[in-house]
mmCIF file with all atom_site columns, C-alpha atoms and ligand atoms in Angstrom:
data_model
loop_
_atom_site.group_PDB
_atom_site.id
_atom_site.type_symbol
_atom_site.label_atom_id
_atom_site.label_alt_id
_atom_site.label_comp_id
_atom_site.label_asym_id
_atom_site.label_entity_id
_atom_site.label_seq_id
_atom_site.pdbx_PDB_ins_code
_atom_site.Cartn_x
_atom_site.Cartn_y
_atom_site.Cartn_z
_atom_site.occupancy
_atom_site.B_iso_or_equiv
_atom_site.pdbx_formal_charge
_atom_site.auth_seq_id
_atom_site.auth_comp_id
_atom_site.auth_asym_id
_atom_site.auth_atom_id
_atom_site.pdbx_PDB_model_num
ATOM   1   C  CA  . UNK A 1 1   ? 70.767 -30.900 132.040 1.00 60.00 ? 27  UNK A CA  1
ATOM   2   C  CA  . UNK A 1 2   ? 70.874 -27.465 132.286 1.00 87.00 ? 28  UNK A CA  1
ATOM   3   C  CA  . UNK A 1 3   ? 67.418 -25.606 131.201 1.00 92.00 ? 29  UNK A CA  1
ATOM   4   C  CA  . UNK A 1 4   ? 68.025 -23.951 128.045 1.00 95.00 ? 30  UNK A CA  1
ATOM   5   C  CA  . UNK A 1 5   ? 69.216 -27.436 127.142 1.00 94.00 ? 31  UNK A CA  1
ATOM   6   C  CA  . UNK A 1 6   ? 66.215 -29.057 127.684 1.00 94.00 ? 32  UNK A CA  1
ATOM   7   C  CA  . UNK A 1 7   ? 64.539 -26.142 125.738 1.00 96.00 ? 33  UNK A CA  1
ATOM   8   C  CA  . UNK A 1 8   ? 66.930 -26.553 122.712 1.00 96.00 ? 34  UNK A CA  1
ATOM   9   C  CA  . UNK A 1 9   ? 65.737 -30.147 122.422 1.00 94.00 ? 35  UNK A CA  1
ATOM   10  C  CA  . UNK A 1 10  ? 62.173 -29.068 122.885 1.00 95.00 ? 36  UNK A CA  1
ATOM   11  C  CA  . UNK A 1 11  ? 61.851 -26.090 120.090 1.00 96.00 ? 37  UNK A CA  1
ATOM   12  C  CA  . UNK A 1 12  ? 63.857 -28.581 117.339 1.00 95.00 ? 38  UNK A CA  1
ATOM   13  C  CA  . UNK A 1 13  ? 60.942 -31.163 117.600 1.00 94.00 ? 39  UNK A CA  1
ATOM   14  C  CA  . UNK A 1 14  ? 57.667 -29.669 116.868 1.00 95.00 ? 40  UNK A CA  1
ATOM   15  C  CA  . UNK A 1 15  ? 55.331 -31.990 118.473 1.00 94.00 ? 41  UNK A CA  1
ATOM   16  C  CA  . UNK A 1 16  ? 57.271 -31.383 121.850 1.00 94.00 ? 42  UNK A CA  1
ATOM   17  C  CA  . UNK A 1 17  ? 56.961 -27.846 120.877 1.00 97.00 ? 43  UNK A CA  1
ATOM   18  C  CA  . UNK A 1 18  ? 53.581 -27.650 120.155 1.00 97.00 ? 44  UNK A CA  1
ATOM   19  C  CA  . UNK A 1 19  ? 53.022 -29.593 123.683 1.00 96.00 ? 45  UNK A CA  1
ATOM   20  C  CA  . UNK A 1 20  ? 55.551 -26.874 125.274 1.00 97.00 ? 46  UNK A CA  1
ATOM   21  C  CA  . UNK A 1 21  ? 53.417 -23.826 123.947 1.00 98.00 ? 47  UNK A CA  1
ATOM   22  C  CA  . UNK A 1 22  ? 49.987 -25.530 124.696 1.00 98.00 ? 48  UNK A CA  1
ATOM   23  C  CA  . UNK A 1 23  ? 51.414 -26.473 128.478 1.00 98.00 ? 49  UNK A CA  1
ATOM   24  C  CA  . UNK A 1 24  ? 52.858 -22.856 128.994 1.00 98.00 ? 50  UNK A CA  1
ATOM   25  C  CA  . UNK A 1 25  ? 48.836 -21.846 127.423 1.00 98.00 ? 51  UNK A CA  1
ATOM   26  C  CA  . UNK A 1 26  ? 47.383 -23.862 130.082 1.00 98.00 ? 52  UNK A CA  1
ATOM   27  C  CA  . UNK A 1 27  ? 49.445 -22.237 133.023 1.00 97.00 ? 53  UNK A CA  1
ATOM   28  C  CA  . UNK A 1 28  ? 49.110 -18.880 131.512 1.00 97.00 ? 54  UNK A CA  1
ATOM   29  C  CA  . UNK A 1 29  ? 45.565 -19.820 131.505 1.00 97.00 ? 55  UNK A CA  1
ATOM   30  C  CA  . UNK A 1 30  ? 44.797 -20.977 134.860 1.00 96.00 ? 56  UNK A CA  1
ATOM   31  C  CA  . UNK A 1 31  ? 46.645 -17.495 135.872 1.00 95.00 ? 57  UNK A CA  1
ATOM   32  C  CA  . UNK A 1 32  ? 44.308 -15.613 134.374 1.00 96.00 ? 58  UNK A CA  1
ATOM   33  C  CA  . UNK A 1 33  ? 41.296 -17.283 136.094 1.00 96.00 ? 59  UNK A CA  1
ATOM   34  C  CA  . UNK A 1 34  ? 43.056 -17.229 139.458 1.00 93.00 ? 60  UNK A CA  1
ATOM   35  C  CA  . UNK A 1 35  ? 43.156 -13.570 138.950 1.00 94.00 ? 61  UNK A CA  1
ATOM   36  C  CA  . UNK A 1 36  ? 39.567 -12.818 137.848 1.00 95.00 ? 62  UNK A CA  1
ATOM   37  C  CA  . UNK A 1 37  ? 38.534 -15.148 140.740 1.00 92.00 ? 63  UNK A CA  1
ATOM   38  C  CA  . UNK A 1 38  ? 40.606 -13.155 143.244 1.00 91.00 ? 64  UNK A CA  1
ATOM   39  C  CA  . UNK A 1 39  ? 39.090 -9.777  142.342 1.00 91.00 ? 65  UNK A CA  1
ATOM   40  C  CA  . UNK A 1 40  ? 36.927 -8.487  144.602 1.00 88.00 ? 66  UNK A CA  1
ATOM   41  C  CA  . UNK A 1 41  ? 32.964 -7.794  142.818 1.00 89.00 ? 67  UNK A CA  1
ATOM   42  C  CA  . UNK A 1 42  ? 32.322 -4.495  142.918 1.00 94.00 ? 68  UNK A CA  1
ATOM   43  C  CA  . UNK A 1 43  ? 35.854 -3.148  143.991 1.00 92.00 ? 69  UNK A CA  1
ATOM   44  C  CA  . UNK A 1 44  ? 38.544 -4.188  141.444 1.00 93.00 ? 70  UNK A CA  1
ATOM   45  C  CA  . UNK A 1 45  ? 40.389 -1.282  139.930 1.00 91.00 ? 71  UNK A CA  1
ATOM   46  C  CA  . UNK A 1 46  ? 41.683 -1.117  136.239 1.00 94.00 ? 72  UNK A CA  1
ATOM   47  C  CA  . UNK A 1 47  ? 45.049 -2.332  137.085 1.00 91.00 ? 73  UNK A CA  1
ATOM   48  C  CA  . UNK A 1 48  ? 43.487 -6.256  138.308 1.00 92.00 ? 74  UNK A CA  1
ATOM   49  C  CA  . UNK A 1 49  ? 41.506 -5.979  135.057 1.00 96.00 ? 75  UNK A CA  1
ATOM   50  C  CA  . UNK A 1 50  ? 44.072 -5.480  132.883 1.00 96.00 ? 76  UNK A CA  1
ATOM   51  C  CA  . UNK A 1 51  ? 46.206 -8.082  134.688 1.00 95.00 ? 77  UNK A CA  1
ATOM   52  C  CA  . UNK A 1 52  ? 43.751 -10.541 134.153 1.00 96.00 ? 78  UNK A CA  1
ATOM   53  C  CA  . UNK A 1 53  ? 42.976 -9.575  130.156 1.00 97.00 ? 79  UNK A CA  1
ATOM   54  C  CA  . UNK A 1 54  ? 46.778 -9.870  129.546 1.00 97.00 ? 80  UNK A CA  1
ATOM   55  C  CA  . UNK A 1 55  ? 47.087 -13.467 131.126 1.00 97.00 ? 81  UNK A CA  1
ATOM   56  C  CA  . UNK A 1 56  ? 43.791 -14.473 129.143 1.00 98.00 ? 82  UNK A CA  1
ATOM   57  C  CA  . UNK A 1 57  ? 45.782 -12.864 125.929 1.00 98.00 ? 83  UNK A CA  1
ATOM   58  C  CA  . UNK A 1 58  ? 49.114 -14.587 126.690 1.00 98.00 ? 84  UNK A CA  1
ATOM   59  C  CA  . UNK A 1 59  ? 46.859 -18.108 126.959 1.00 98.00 ? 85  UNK A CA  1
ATOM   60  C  CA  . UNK A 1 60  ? 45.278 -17.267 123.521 1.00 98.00 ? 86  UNK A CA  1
ATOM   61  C  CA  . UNK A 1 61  ? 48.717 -16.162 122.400 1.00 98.00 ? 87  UNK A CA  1
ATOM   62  C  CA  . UNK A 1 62  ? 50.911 -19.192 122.956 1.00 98.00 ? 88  UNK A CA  1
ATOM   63  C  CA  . UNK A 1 63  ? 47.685 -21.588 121.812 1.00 97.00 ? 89  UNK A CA  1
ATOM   64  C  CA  . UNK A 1 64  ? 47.886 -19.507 117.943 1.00 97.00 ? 90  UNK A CA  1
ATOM   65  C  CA  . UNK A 1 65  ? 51.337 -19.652 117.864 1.00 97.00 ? 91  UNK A CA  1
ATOM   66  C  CA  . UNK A 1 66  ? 51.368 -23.958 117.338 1.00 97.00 ? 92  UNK A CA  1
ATOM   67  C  CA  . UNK A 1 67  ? 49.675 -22.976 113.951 1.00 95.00 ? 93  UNK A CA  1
ATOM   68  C  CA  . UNK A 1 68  ? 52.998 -21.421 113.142 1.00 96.00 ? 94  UNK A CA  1
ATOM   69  C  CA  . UNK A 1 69  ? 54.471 -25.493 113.664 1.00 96.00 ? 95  UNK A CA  1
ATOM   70  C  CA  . UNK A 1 70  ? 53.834 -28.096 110.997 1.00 88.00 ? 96  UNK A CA  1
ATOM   71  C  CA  . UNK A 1 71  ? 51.660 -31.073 111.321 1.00 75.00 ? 97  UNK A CA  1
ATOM   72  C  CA  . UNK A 1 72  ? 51.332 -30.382 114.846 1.00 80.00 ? 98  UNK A CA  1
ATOM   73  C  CA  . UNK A 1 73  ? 47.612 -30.304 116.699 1.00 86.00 ? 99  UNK A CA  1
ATOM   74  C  CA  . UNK A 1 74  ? 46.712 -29.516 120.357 1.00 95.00 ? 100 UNK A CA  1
ATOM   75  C  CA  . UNK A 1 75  ? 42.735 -28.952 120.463 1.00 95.00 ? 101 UNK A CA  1
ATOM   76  C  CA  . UNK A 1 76  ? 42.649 -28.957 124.308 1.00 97.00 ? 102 UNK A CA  1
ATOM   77  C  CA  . UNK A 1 77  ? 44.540 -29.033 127.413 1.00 97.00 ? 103 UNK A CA  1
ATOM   78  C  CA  . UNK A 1 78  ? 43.972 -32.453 127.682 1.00 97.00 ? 104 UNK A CA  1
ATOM   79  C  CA  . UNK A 1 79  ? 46.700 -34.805 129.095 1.00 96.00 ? 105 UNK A CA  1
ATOM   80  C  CA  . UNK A 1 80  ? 47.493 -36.317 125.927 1.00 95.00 ? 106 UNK A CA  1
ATOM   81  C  CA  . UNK A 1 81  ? 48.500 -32.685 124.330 1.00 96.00 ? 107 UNK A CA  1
ATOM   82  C  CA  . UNK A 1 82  ? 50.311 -31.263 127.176 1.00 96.00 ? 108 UNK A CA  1
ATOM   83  C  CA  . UNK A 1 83  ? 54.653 -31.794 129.109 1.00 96.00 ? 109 UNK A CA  1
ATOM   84  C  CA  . UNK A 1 84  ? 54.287 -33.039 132.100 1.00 95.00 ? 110 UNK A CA  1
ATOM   85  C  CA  . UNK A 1 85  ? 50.237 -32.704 132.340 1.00 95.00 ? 111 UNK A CA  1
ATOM   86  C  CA  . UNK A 1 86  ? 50.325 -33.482 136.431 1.00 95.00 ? 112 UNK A CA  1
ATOM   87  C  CA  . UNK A 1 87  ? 52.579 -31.456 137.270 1.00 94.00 ? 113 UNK A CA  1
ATOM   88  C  CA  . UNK A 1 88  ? 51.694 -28.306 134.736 1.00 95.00 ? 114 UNK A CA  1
ATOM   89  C  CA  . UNK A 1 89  ? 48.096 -28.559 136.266 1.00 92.00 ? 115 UNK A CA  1
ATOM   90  C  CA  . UNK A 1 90  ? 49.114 -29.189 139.861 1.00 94.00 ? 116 UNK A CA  1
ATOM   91  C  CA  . UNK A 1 91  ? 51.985 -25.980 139.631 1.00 96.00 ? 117 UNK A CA  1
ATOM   92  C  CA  . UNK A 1 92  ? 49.607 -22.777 140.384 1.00 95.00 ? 118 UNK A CA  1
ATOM   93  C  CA  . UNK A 1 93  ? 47.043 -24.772 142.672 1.00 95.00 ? 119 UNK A CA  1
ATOM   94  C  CA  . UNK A 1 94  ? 49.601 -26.301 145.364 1.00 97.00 ? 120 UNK A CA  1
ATOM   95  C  CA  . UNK A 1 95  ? 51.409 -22.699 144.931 1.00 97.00 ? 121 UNK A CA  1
ATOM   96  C  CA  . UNK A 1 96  ? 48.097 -21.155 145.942 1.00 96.00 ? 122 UNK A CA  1
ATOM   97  C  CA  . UNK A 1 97  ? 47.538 -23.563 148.625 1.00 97.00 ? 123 UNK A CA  1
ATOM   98  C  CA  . UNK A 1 98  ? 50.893 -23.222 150.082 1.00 98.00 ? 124 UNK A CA  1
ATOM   99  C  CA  . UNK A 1 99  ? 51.097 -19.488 150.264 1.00 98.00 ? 125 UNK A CA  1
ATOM   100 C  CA  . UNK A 1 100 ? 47.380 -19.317 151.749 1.00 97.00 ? 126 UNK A CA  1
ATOM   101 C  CA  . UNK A 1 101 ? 48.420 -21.107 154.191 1.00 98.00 ? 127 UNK A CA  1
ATOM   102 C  CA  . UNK A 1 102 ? 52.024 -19.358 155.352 1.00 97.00 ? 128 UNK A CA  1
ATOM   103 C  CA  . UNK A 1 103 ? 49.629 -16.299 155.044 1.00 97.00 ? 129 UNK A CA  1
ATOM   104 C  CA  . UNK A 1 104 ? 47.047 -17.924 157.285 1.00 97.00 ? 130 UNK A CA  1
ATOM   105 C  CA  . UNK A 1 105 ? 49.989 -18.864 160.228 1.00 96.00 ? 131 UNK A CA  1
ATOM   106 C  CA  . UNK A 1 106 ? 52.010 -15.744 159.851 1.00 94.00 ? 132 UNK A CA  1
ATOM   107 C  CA  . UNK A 1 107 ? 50.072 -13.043 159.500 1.00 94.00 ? 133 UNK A CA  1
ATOM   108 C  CA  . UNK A 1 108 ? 46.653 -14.911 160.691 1.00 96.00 ? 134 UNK A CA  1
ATOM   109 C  CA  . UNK A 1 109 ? 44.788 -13.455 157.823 1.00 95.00 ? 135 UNK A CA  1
ATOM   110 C  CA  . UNK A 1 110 ? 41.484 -14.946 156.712 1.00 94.00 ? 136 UNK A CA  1
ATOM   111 C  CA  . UNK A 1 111 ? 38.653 -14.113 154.149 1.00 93.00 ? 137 UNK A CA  1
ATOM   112 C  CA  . UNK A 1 112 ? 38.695 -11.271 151.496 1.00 90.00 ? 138 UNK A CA  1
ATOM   113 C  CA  . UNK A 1 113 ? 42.360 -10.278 153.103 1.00 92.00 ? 139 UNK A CA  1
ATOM   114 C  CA  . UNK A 1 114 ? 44.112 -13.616 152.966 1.00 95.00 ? 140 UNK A CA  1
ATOM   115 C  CA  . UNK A 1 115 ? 42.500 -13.490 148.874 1.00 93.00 ? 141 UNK A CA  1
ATOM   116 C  CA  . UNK A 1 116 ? 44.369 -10.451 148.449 1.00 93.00 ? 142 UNK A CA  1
ATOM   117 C  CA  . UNK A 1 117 ? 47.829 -11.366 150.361 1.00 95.00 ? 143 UNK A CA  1
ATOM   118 C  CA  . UNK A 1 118 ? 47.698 -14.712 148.492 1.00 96.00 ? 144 UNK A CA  1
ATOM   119 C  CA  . UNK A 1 119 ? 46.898 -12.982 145.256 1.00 94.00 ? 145 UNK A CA  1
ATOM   120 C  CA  . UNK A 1 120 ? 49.332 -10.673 145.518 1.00 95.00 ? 146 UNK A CA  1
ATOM   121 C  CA  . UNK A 1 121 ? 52.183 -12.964 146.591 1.00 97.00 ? 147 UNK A CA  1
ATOM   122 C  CA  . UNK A 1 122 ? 51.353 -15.986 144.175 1.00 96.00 ? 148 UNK A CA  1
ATOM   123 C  CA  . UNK A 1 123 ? 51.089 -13.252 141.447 1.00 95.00 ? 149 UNK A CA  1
ATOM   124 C  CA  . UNK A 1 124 ? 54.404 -11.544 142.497 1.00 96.00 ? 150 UNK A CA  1
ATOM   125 C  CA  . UNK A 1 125 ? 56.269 -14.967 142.523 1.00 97.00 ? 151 UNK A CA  1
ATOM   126 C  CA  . UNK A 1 126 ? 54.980 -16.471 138.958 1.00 96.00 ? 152 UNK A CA  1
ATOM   127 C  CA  . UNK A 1 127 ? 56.306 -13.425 137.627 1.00 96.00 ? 153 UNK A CA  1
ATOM   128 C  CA  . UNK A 1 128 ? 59.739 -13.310 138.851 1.00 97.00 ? 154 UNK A CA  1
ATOM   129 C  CA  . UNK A 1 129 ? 59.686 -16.656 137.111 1.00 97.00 ? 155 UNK A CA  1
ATOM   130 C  CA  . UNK A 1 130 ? 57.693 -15.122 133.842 1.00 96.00 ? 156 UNK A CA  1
ATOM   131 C  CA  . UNK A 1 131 ? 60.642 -12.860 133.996 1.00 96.00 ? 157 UNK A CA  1
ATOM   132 C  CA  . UNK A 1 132 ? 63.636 -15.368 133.762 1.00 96.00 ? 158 UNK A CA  1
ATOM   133 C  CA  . UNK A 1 133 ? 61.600 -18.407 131.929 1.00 97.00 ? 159 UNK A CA  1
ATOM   134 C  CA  . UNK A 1 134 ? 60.252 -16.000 128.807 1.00 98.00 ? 160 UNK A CA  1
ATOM   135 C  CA  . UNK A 1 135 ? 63.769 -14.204 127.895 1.00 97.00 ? 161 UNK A CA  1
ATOM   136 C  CA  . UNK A 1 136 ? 65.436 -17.951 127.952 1.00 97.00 ? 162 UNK A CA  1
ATOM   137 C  CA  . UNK A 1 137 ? 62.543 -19.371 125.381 1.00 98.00 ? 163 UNK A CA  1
ATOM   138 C  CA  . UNK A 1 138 ? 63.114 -16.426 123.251 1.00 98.00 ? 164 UNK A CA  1
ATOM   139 C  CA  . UNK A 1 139 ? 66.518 -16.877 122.514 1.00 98.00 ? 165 UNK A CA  1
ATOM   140 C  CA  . UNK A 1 140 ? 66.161 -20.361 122.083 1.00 98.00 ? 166 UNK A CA  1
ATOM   141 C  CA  . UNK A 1 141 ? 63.570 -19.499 119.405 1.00 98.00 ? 167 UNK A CA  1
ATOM   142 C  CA  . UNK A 1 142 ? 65.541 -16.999 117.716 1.00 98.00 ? 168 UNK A CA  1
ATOM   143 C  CA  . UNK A 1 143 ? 68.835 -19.115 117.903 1.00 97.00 ? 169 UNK A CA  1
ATOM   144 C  CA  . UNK A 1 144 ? 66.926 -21.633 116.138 1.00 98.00 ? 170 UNK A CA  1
ATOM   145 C  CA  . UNK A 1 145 ? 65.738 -19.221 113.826 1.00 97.00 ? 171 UNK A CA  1
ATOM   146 C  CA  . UNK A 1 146 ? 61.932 -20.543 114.714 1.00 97.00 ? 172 UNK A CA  1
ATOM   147 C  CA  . UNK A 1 147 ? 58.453 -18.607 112.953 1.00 97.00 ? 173 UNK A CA  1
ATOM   148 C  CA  . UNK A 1 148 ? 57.614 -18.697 117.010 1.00 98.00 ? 174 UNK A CA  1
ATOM   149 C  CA  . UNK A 1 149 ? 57.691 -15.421 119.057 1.00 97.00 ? 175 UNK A CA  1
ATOM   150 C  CA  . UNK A 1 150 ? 57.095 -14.823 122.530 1.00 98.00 ? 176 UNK A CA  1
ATOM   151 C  CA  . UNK A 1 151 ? 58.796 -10.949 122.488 1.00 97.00 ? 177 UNK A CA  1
ATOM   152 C  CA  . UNK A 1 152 ? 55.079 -9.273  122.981 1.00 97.00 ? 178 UNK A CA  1
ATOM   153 C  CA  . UNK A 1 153 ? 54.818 -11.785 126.183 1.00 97.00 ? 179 UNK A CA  1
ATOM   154 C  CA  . UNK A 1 154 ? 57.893 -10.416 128.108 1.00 97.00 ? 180 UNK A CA  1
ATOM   155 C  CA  . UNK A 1 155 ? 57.549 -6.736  127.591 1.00 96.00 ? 181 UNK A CA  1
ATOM   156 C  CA  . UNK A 1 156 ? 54.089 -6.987  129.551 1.00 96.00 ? 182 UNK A CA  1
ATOM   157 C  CA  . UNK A 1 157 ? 55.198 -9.603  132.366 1.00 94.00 ? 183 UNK A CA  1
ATOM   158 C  CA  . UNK A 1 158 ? 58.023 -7.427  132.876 1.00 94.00 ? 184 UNK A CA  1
ATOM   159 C  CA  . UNK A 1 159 ? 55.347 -4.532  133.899 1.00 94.00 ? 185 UNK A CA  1
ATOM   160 C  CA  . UNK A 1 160 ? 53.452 -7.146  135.711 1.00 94.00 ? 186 UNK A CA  1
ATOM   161 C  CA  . UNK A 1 161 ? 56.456 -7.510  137.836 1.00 93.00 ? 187 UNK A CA  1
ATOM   162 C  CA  . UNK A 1 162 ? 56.477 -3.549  138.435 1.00 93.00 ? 188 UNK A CA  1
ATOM   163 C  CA  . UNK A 1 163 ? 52.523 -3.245  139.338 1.00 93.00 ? 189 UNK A CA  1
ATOM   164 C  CA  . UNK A 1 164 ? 52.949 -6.434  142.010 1.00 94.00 ? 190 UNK A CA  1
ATOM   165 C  CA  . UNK A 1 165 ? 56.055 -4.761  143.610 1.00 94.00 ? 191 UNK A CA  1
ATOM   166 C  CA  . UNK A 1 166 ? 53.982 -1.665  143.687 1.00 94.00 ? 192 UNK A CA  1
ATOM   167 C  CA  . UNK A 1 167 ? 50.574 -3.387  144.881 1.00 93.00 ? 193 UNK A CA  1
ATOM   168 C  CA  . UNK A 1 168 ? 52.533 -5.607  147.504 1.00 95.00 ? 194 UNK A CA  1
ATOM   169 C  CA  . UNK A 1 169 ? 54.444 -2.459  149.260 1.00 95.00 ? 195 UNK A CA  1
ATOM   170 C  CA  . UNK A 1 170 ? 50.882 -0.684  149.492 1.00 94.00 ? 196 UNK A CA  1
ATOM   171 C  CA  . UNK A 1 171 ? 49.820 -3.938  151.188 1.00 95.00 ? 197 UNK A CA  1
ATOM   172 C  CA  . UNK A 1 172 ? 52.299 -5.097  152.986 1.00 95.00 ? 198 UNK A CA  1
ATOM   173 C  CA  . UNK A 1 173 ? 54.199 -2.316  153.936 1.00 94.00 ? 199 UNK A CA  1
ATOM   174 C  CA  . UNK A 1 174 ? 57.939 -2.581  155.025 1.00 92.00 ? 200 UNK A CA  1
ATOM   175 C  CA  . UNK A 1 175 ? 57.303 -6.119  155.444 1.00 93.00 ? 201 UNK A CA  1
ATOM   176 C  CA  . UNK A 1 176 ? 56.715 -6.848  151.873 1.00 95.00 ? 202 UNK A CA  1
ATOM   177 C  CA  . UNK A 1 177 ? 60.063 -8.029  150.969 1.00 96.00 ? 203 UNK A CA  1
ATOM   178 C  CA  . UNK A 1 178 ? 60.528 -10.969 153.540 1.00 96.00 ? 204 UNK A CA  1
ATOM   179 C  CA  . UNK A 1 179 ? 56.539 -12.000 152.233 1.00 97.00 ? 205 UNK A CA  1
ATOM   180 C  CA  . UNK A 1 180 ? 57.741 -11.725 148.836 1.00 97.00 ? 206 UNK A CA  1
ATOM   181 C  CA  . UNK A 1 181 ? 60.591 -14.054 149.734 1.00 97.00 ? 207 UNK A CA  1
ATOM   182 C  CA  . UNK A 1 182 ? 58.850 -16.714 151.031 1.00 97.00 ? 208 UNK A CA  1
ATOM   183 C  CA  . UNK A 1 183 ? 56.248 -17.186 148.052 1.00 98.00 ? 209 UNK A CA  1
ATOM   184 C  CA  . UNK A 1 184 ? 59.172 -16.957 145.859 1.00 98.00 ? 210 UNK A CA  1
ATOM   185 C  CA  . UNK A 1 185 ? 61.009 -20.025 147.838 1.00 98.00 ? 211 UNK A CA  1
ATOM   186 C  CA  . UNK A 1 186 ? 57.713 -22.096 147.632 1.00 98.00 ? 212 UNK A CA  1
ATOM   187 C  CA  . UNK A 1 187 ? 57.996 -21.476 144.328 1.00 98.00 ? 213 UNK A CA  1
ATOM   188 C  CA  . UNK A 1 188 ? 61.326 -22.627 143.142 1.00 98.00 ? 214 UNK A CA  1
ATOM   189 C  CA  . UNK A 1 189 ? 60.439 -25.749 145.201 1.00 97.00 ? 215 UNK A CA  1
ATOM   190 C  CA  . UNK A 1 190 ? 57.193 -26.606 143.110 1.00 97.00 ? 216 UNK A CA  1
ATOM   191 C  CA  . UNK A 1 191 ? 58.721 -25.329 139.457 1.00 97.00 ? 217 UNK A CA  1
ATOM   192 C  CA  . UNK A 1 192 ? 61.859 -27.384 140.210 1.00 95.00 ? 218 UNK A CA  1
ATOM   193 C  CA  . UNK A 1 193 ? 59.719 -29.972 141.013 1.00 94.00 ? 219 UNK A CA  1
ATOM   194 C  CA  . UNK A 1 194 ? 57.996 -29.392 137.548 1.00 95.00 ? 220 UNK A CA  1
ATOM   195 C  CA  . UNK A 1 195 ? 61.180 -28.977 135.948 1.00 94.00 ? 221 UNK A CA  1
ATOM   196 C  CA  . UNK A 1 196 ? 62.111 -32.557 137.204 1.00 93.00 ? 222 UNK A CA  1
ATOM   197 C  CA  . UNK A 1 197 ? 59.270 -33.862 135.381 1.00 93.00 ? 223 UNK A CA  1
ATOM   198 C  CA  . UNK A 1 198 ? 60.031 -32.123 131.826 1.00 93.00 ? 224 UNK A CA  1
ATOM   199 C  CA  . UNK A 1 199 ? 63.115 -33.497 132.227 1.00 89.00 ? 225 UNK A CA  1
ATOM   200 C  CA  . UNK A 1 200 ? 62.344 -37.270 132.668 1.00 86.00 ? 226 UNK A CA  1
ATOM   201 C  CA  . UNK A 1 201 ? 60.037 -36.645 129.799 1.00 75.00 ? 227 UNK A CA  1
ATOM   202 C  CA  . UNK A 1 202 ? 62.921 -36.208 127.724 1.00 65.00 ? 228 UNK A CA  1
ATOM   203 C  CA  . UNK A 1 203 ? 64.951 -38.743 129.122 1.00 68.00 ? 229 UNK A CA  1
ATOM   204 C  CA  . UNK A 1 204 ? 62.131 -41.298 128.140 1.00 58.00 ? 230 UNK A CA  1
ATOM   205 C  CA  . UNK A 1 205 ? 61.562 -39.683 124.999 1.00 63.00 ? 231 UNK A CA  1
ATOM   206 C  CA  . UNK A 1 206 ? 65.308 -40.251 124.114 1.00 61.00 ? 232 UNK A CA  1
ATOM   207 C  CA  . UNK A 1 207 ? 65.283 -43.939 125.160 1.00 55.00 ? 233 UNK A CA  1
ATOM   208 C  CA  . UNK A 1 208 ? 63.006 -44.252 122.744 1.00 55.00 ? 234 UNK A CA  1
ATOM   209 C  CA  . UNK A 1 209 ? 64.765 -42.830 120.295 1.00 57.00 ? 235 UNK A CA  1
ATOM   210 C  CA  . UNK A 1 210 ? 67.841 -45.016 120.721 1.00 50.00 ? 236 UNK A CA  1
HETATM 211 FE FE1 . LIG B 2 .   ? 51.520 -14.245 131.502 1.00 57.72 ? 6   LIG B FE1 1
HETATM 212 FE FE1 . LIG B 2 .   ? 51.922 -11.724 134.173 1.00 57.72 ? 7   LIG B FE1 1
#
């Protein structure tokens, strides 16, 4: 099943959907923490700041937008209100863990450094996905003519994407582009991995329906 698919068949039930926009919450969420604990104390520049605001906004965002759903109610990311809750949690931290450590054997970086490669890259690679995921939701929403939006989301992950390929050539030089590669491979790994799971949802939830 193709993803938009699966997506259709999420945004016509509204307790799925209001799972779907509290999951994406969460993840937008944890983002936003990653980033404010990446930035260095007395150092960060307006451009991490702002990074980290928008993430926190797009969390608070998606959350207010399951008001616009009827009879639907998801106080907390708790595992009860969320798609796939092991693997939505589990996404960002084994990313993180998997870039530190192609950081830590290729380049041999370590402390403040290897916070900032890994920061960079894991950033870099969630939004290359933020960039292909959000566009897909939205026309599902507006094909199915639903009160949700997520227009305000894309227009600033698509600058995200321009300040990390900025950031990561000032920090990686030439090199950037084979780093940038990598993190984005681990990536696809772990969100089809993630996508697996939405998907056997689904399956089970149809079973149940037949
Ligand atoms: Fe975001
Ligand atoms: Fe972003």
């Amino acid at each position: 099943m193709e993803f938009t698919h699966l997506l259709t068949n999420i945004v016509a039930d509204d307790t799925l959907h209001a799972r779907w926009l509290n999951t994406l919450s969460m993840m937008e969420n944890t983002g936003a923490r990653k980033i404010s604990a990446a930035e260095p104390k007395t150092t960060v520049d307006l451009l991490m700041l702002k990074h980290a605001a928008e993430e926190a906004r797009h969390a608070y965002y998606l959350k207010k937008q399951i008001q616009k759903l009827t009879k639907t109610d998801c106080p907390t990311y708790e595992p009860a209100y969320l798609l796939a809750p092991t693997d939505s949690h589990a996404y960002l931290n084994r990313l993180d863990v998997q870039v530190c450590r192609y950081l830590k054997t290729a380049l041999g970086l370590s402390g403040a450094e290897l916070k900032y490669a890994a920061y960079l890259l894991v950033t870099y690679a969630i939004e290359v996905r933020a960039d292909e995921l959000y566009p897909v939701y939205q026309e599902v929403l507006t094909e199915a003519r639903s009160k949700v939006n997520v227009r305000s989301i894309i227009v600033e992950e698509e600058g995200h994407l321009a300040e990390m390929l900025r950031q990561m050539d000032t920090f990686f030089g030439d090199a950037w582009q084979a780093h940038a590669e990598r993190a984005v491979a681990i990536e696809t790994g772990l969100y089809n991995a993630w996508l697996d799971s939405l998907m056997a949802l689904e399956k089970i939830d149809a079973a149940k329906a037949n």
